[in-house]
Amino acid sequence: MAEPITAPSDSSLQAIQDAARDVEALTRELQQIVVGQRTTLSGIITCMLAGGHALLEGVPGLGKTLMIRALARAVQLKFSRVQFTPDLMPADILGTSILIHDSDGVRGLRFEPGPVFANVLLADEINRATPKTQSALLEAMEEKQITTNGATRPLPDPFFVLATQNPLEQEGTYPLPEAQLDRFFFKLQVEFPSEAELVEILNRTTGTQAEPSLARLDGARLREIQGLCRSLPAPPSLHRYVARLVRATHPGTPDAPPMVKKFIRYGASPRGAQALVMAAKIQAALNERLFPSVEDVREVLFAALTHRVARNFEGEAEGVTPEAILEEVSAHIRPD
Amino acid sequence: MSDARIETVLGPLLRIARRRQLLVSVWAHHCDWGVALVGMIAMVGTLAARGELAPAWWFVLAASLVPVIATLLAYRTLPSPRALLREIDGSLDNHDLLGAAYEFAAGSEEDSVGADADFVRSAKSSIYTSAAKHASEVCVSGIFSLRRYRLRRADLAVVCALVAAVLVPATSPDPAVTDATEAAIEPPLPAPAVEPRTRALVAPLRRELADLRVNDDELGALASALDRLLEAVHPDDAHLERALTELDALEAALERLQQASRDDLWIDPELLGAGVREIAEQLRTEEGGRPIARALGELDATGVEAALARALDSERRGGDDGEDSSQNARRERLLRRVSEGVERALKRQTKTAEELQTLERRLARNSSDDDPRAARRAREAAPSKERLERLRRRQRAEQRARDRLDRLRREARNLRRRSREPAPSHVEGSSGPEGERPARAGDEGARARPERALIEGLADATDRVSRSQRMTRTQAAVKAAGRTLRRLADDGTRSRSMEAHAEAFARAAQGERAAPGAQGTRANAGAPLQAAGDAEPRALTMSTEGSPASRSGQGNGAGAASAGPSPHLFGADEVALPAEDEVNPTSRSLAGTPGPGTSRAVTIHEATQRGFANTTYEDVFTDYRGFAQSALDDETIPTSQRDAARRYFRLIQPRK
């Protein structure tokens, strides 16, 4: 006997629609400062809603720092910026204990927090620092806390690291370790603006146009939207599809396509699978849908996995891009 | 509970979609192969029915099974409900709404527990509602559309064949003929054990053997055994090996037979045969001698004996009865012809005596004691002595043949002389008819003895010639059979070798390595040729040298038929079998051209092996690239240096 369909409850749909509208409004506000770059902006917002970190890659002068600064202002979060250089030390990021004299003349050590103690941390040109300094961010990015002098200190909530790197200047730079790359939710390419966008940039930046006031979301609303996105139910077949997709990026698995077996040294980690599902849910929510689909996964596939698959020498020598390999994987793996 | 939810939300849509998908799939099978198959069955059925080879209903039944098979295949490949819904969602571009609703409905409600359980339940409820709404609006026929049938070349060919089959006129056999034919039909012969090609190969030889095995003697038995062997020959290895063993035994038996016939009383059959031929030639022109000439030509000793006895007897009776001088004249001419034939044969000179004298002189010259090289010459003269012995034996045989022929001539002369003597009218001491009868009987006996001697001598000569010729033919047949069997065996080996070579080349083309010894039975399965030394990689050249290929038949005579009395004996060459190629490659170690640096080189000395000379450089490159990759992975190296290392290896990577 057929079960009667219960009366539709619009509360969930309504909540999702409200969240999508707020995010859309935030994007529109950001577009007043950042010309174009809608895909990059959308990726950064997705990272933020997922509670992850983003790595932006692009040539200098494309507005990466501006974009992140504007986002921090728009969500009314504490923002700090660190310019990574080869002589930067971990203490310069995390903070250090300094010797102080109190009013009573007693000397003691007091921890002076570093720039990491912020809601939004812009790590500018992160690949210019040595691996030792880069690894200072490992605990902060994954555990949202730091440990110095034997004391563990939590970081503000929410906490996002938005890092940038320049793909052109490789002299004196250090590639990010795989462990740190894996901690970035998305790696986003910042594209050069089109002619119309460039004209608009010139209009805005070479005139006397006043800087708009940005205040669209606060931390509480941001956390609420994050919770909504996480609550979306995902079909079991989607989880199976993502699992097969991630396993297929490993050259040793039987499902791996020939291109992976030939050009990949190692594939994406389970964090990659988590990022795929979470980003798909956010995509569904931003499109006012109550469940993620295979199309959502495919939409975020490159941003979530390009930095998580490592090519071998042959792949790099042949000039095979991670995007091409992931395209092959996506075509090779079919959903249930 | 979940089934009820699915039924409520998606049940009708799923049922319709499955039915439609089944129909589409069945139709696709028909388009792919069903039409062509039905057409072929119809064509075969038409031809069979017209030729009354099979009843038409068989083919109607077979054609009707095609849709059933297509339906079964389509049912087996019918996608799952989830896959069906994904296809529908893909067509409607609704982000897998129906599929997600199906999965959520099929799942358990316990999945949605926790702080956001209410939200999840609410979300699922919204998804069900939305899915049910979409499902009611879905038009399945628009999604699962029937494929448009397009006439392909195969279908067109089948249709043309069907039309041609329809146009073929039906055969209507005459009932009387049919009945007679059916009555005359013999039970089918058992399937031949020998394949047609092999049977065709041995057929001429068997025809030759059919003539040889009619005689009921040792040679006939040997020919029969050889015929049985050829009848059962089969081109597989086991059969051929056994057949060759049996053939060796037959050859040995034939050799023994030949040795036994060439005893000390051996009479040369060639000279004897010449005498027989000359007598036959002489008698052919004589009226009463034609039957004898025919029997002599066929080397039929019994026939010769009978024909000659009959001729002499009739002439004698004619002389007795009619006192007719013409009868005596014919008898006289007959015997004269025999004598002339024998004399002509005796005049034939052979080279045996001349060769014997030459050889004896040479041996005598070489064996002079004052020659310091006498010992060496004695060793070299050993074969000549054997030949001398053979020539002497032959000379004795020829002399015996001449003696035999001379005896025949004397018998014939004796008979002629007796024939010319007038018959005595009476014998002293006797009178009257009573006294004449014993005298005539004594005269009869005196004439019969030389007659019998002549008849038996000529029959014996004919028999000896016939036997010698059959011996030669049997010997040639045995040799021809041996060549045929060995050629069959070589053919099989060559075929397997070619298959192995083809497989090896295919693997080599795919870049695989060969298993040792996998390239064929006659190929050398040697190890890869190694060359090491100080050499520049590009200056090092590797090569393989082999002895030139030799064709069989140039030295060992494996492909040539021996001359003999049966020029129509077929060898294997006459059935266009491929000639045998034998290549004997030799491996050589080569040192590289001296130069800076050390490199390694490995090549395979046969092209059928997998691997070529540039594999060497690939291996070296792979090794060092691995070292560099490990360093790049494990050590902190600035990016510019990394790029420099990568660029270096990119520049020196082996060309594909």
Tab-separated table of C-alpha atoms in Angstrom, chain A residues 43-281:
chain	number	residue	atom	x	y	z
A	43	GLY	CA	35.310	29.526	-4.666
A	44	ILE	CA	36.535	31.625	-1.745
A	45	ILE	CA	33.014	31.912	-0.356
A	46	THR	CA	32.557	28.156	-0.752
A	47	CYS	CA	35.759	27.594	1.206
A	48	MET	CA	34.573	29.906	3.899
A	49	LEU	CA	31.167	28.229	4.163
A	50	ALA	CA	32.857	24.846	4.337
A	51	GLY	CA	35.251	26.045	7.015
A	52	GLY	CA	38.224	25.360	4.785
A	53	HIS	CA	41.165	27.287	3.486
A	54	ALA	CA	41.899	28.510	0.000
A	55	LEU	CA	45.083	28.784	-1.993
A	56	LEU	CA	44.963	31.422	-4.694
A	57	GLU	CA	47.394	31.209	-7.528
A	58	GLY	CA	47.874	33.996	-9.975
A	59	VAL	CA	50.301	36.526	-11.334
A	60	PRO	CA	50.852	39.697	-9.323
A	61	GLY	CA	48.390	42.555	-9.640
A	62	LEU	CA	45.200	40.599	-10.177
A	63	GLY	CA	43.612	41.743	-6.933
A	64	LYS	CA	44.093	38.685	-4.790
A	65	THR	CA	44.899	40.611	-1.664
A	66	LEU	CA	42.141	43.100	-2.371
A	67	MET	CA	39.653	40.318	-2.796
A	68	ILE	CA	40.518	38.722	0.527
A	69	ARG	CA	40.648	41.993	2.390
A	70	ALA	CA	37.243	42.912	1.004
A	71	LEU	CA	35.827	39.558	2.018
A	72	ALA	CA	37.103	39.960	5.566
A	73	ARG	CA	35.476	43.347	5.782
A	74	ALA	CA	32.246	42.068	4.290
A	75	VAL	CA	31.833	39.296	6.811
A	76	GLN	CA	32.963	41.603	9.636
A	77	LEU	CA	35.752	39.332	10.747
A	78	LYS	CA	39.144	40.130	12.120
A	79	PHE	CA	41.675	40.175	9.311
A	80	SER	CA	45.448	39.963	9.393
A	81	ARG	CA	48.040	39.691	6.688
A	82	VAL	CA	51.469	38.095	6.662
A	83	GLN	CA	53.880	38.682	3.832
A	84	PHE	CA	55.870	35.470	3.584
A	85	THR	CA	59.582	35.926	2.949
A	86	PRO	CA	62.517	33.524	3.111
A	87	ASP	CA	63.639	34.896	6.458
A	88	LEU	CA	60.208	34.674	8.055
A	89	MET	CA	60.250	32.547	11.194
A	90	PRO	CA	57.412	30.499	12.703
A	91	ALA	CA	57.279	32.803	15.696
A	92	ASP	CA	56.598	35.694	13.370
A	93	ILE	CA	53.317	34.005	12.497
A	94	LEU	CA	52.296	32.233	15.650
A	95	GLY	CA	53.503	34.737	18.218
A	96	THR	CA	56.135	34.616	20.881
A	97	SER	CA	56.650	35.017	24.625
A	98	ILE	CA	58.190	38.267	25.658
A	99	LEU	CA	59.748	39.309	28.924
A	100	ILE	CA	57.715	41.951	30.719
A	101	HIS	CA	57.923	43.890	33.938
A	102	ASP	CA	54.629	44.418	35.688
A	103	SER	CA	53.829	47.389	37.845
A	104	ASP	CA	55.153	45.576	40.870
A	105	GLY	CA	58.452	45.084	39.214
A	106	VAL	CA	57.955	41.374	38.769
A	107	ARG	CA	59.351	40.018	35.558
A	108	GLY	CA	57.619	37.323	33.661
A	109	LEU	CA	56.912	35.921	30.212
A	110	ARG	CA	53.803	36.925	28.401
A	111	PHE	CA	52.628	35.373	25.124
A	112	GLU	CA	52.248	37.936	22.447
A	113	PRO	CA	49.868	36.452	19.809
A	114	GLY	CA	51.031	36.566	16.238
A	115	PRO	CA	48.996	37.443	13.185
A	116	VAL	CA	47.554	33.957	13.076
A	117	PHE	CA	45.170	34.987	15.799
A	118	ALA	CA	42.576	36.390	13.426
A	119	ASN	CA	39.466	35.147	11.681
A	120	VAL	CA	40.876	35.645	8.233
A	121	LEU	CA	44.621	35.231	7.715
A	122	LEU	CA	46.046	36.307	4.404
A	123	ALA	CA	49.302	34.424	3.810
A	124	ASP	CA	50.692	36.413	0.933
A	125	GLU	CA	53.171	34.630	-1.340
A	126	ILE	CA	53.259	31.644	0.961
A	127	ASN	CA	55.779	29.774	-1.173
A	128	ARG	CA	58.510	32.312	-0.468
A	129	ALA	CA	58.924	31.097	3.116
A	130	THR	CA	60.995	28.063	3.980
A	131	PRO	CA	59.218	24.765	4.606
A	132	LYS	CA	59.881	25.176	8.323
A	133	THR	CA	57.905	28.398	8.433
A	134	GLN	CA	55.252	27.033	6.118
A	135	SER	CA	54.730	24.088	8.394
A	136	ALA	CA	53.996	26.436	11.280
A	137	LEU	CA	50.555	26.742	9.756
A	138	LEU	CA	49.856	23.009	9.690
A	139	GLU	CA	48.317	22.743	13.158
A	140	ALA	CA	46.557	26.060	12.810
A	141	MET	CA	44.891	25.092	9.562
A	142	GLU	CA	43.750	21.643	10.596
A	143	GLU	CA	43.177	21.892	14.357
A	144	LYS	CA	42.294	25.594	14.517
A	145	GLN	CA	44.771	25.952	17.382
A	146	ILE	CA	48.492	26.511	17.885
A	147	THR	CA	50.977	25.108	20.342
A	148	THR	CA	53.908	27.213	21.505
A	149	ASN	CA	56.085	26.748	24.560
A	150	GLY	CA	54.058	23.705	25.531
A	151	ALA	CA	50.792	25.643	25.656
A	152	THR	CA	47.971	25.068	23.220
A	153	ARG	CA	45.967	28.107	22.330
A	154	PRO	CA	42.738	27.992	20.291
A	155	LEU	CA	42.326	30.286	17.353
A	156	PRO	CA	39.288	32.495	16.836
A	157	ASP	CA	36.246	30.871	15.288
A	158	PRO	CA	35.788	30.999	12.345
A	159	PHE	CA	39.362	30.786	11.107
A	160	PHE	CA	40.331	30.854	7.469
A	161	VAL	CA	43.683	30.909	5.814
A	162	LEU	CA	43.670	32.460	2.385
A	163	ALA	CA	47.078	32.024	0.856
A	164	THR	CA	48.431	33.305	-2.413
A	165	GLN	CA	51.320	32.201	-4.568
A	166	ASN	CA	52.860	33.441	-7.741
A	167	PRO	CA	53.307	30.795	-10.421
A	168	LEU	CA	55.883	32.783	-12.393
A	169	GLU	CA	58.653	33.733	-10.026
A	170	GLN	CA	60.201	30.487	-8.933
A	171	GLU	CA	63.620	31.830	-7.985
A	172	GLY	CA	64.126	31.490	-4.249
A	173	THR	CA	60.759	29.900	-3.609
A	174	TYR	CA	59.869	26.639	-1.925
A	175	PRO	CA	56.958	24.551	-3.149
A	176	LEU	CA	54.386	23.864	-0.478
A	177	PRO	CA	54.727	20.445	1.138
A	178	GLU	CA	52.057	17.968	0.162
A	179	ALA	CA	50.792	17.840	3.748
A	180	GLN	CA	50.108	21.549	3.665
A	181	LEU	CA	48.673	21.533	0.166
A	182	ASP	CA	46.229	18.874	1.285
A	183	ARG	CA	44.966	21.169	4.027
A	184	PHE	CA	43.743	23.703	1.507
A	185	PHE	CA	40.105	23.084	0.694
A	186	PHE	CA	40.360	24.642	-2.748
A	187	LYS	CA	43.124	25.794	-4.982
A	188	LEU	CA	41.794	28.603	-7.140
A	189	GLN	CA	43.313	30.054	-10.244
A	190	VAL	CA	42.976	33.825	-10.482
A	191	GLU	CA	42.537	34.560	-14.141
A	192	PHE	CA	43.576	37.707	-15.921
A	193	PRO	CA	40.559	40.028	-16.369
A	194	SER	CA	38.866	40.485	-19.688
A	195	GLU	CA	39.032	43.755	-21.582
A	196	ALA	CA	35.730	45.007	-20.224
A	197	GLU	CA	36.715	44.065	-16.715
A	198	LEU	CA	40.064	45.780	-17.128
A	199	VAL	CA	38.354	48.956	-18.313
A	200	GLU	CA	36.062	48.826	-15.300
A	201	ILE	CA	39.087	48.367	-13.024
A	202	LEU	CA	40.676	51.434	-14.521
A	203	ASN	CA	37.506	53.434	-14.057
A	204	ARG	CA	37.226	52.487	-10.444
A	205	THR	CA	40.819	52.799	-9.395
A	206	THR	CA	42.016	55.840	-11.263
A	207	GLY	CA	39.093	58.097	-10.393
A	208	THR	CA	37.725	59.499	-7.207
A	209	GLN	CA	35.086	56.871	-6.590
A	210	ALA	CA	34.460	56.398	-2.913
A	211	GLU	CA	35.093	52.979	-1.414
A	212	PRO	CA	31.745	51.319	-0.619
A	213	SER	CA	30.939	50.217	2.872
A	214	LEU	CA	30.826	46.429	3.175
A	215	ALA	CA	28.910	44.792	5.941
A	216	ARG	CA	26.684	41.999	4.813
A	217	LEU	CA	27.282	39.048	7.096
A	218	ASP	CA	28.466	38.667	10.602
A	219	GLY	CA	30.229	35.698	12.133
A	220	ALA	CA	27.056	34.265	13.665
A	221	ARG	CA	25.155	34.249	10.375
A	222	LEU	CA	28.149	32.762	8.673
A	223	ARG	CA	28.252	29.908	11.180
A	224	GLU	CA	24.500	29.410	10.739
A	225	ILE	CA	24.852	29.083	6.972
A	226	GLN	CA	27.748	26.706	7.502
A	227	GLY	CA	25.513	24.496	9.656
A	228	LEU	CA	22.717	24.569	7.093
A	229	CYS	CA	25.030	23.497	4.315
A	230	ARG	CA	26.429	20.638	6.383
A	231	SER	CA	22.879	19.470	7.196
A	232	LEU	CA	21.892	18.870	3.595
A	233	PRO	CA	21.298	15.150	3.041
A	234	ALA	CA	23.447	13.548	0.393
A	235	PRO	CA	22.318	10.433	-1.503
A	236	PRO	CA	24.378	7.333	-0.710
A	237	SER	CA	25.199	6.924	-4.391
A	238	LEU	CA	26.886	10.315	-4.315
A	239	HIS	CA	29.183	9.212	-1.507
A	240	ARG	CA	30.002	6.054	-3.455
A	241	TYR	CA	30.663	8.087	-6.576
A	242	VAL	CA	33.015	10.457	-4.742
A	243	ALA	CA	34.824	7.544	-3.125
A	244	ARG	CA	35.355	5.873	-6.506
A	245	LEU	CA	36.415	9.173	-7.997
A	246	VAL	CA	39.080	9.760	-5.361
A	247	ARG	CA	40.298	6.177	-5.483
A	248	ALA	CA	40.605	6.431	-9.240
A	249	THR	CA	43.188	9.200	-8.830
A	250	HIS	CA	45.578	6.663	-7.306
A	251	PRO	CA	47.690	4.863	-9.901
A	252	GLY	CA	47.702	1.630	-7.928
A	253	THR	CA	43.954	1.094	-7.898
A	254	PRO	CA	42.315	-1.089	-10.564
A	255	ASP	CA	39.736	1.586	-11.409
A	256	ALA	CA	42.387	4.125	-12.305
A	257	PRO	CA	42.322	5.184	-15.959
A	258	PRO	CA	45.498	4.728	-18.017
A	259	MET	CA	46.398	8.405	-17.806
A	260	VAL	CA	46.478	8.223	-14.022
A	261	LYS	CA	48.588	5.097	-14.080
A	262	LYS	CA	51.065	6.774	-16.366
A	263	PHE	CA	51.351	10.298	-15.070
A	264	ILE	CA	50.326	10.347	-11.400
A	265	ARG	CA	52.708	9.718	-8.529
A	266	TYR	CA	50.015	9.670	-5.877
A	267	GLY	CA	46.391	10.647	-5.795
A	268	ALA	CA	43.998	12.617	-3.656
A	269	SER	CA	43.644	11.993	0.065
A	270	PRO	CA	40.428	11.358	2.023
A	271	ARG	CA	40.437	15.099	2.721
A	272	GLY	CA	39.893	15.485	-0.991
A	273	ALA	CA	36.792	13.290	-0.811
A	274	GLN	CA	35.512	15.293	2.150
A	275	ALA	CA	36.144	18.521	0.279
A	276	LEU	CA	34.271	17.218	-2.763
A	277	VAL	CA	31.145	16.284	-0.818
A	278	MET	CA	31.183	19.415	1.302
A	279	ALA	CA	31.731	21.698	-1.678
A	280	ALA	CA	28.967	19.877	-3.576
A	281	LYS	CA	26.583	20.493	-0.689
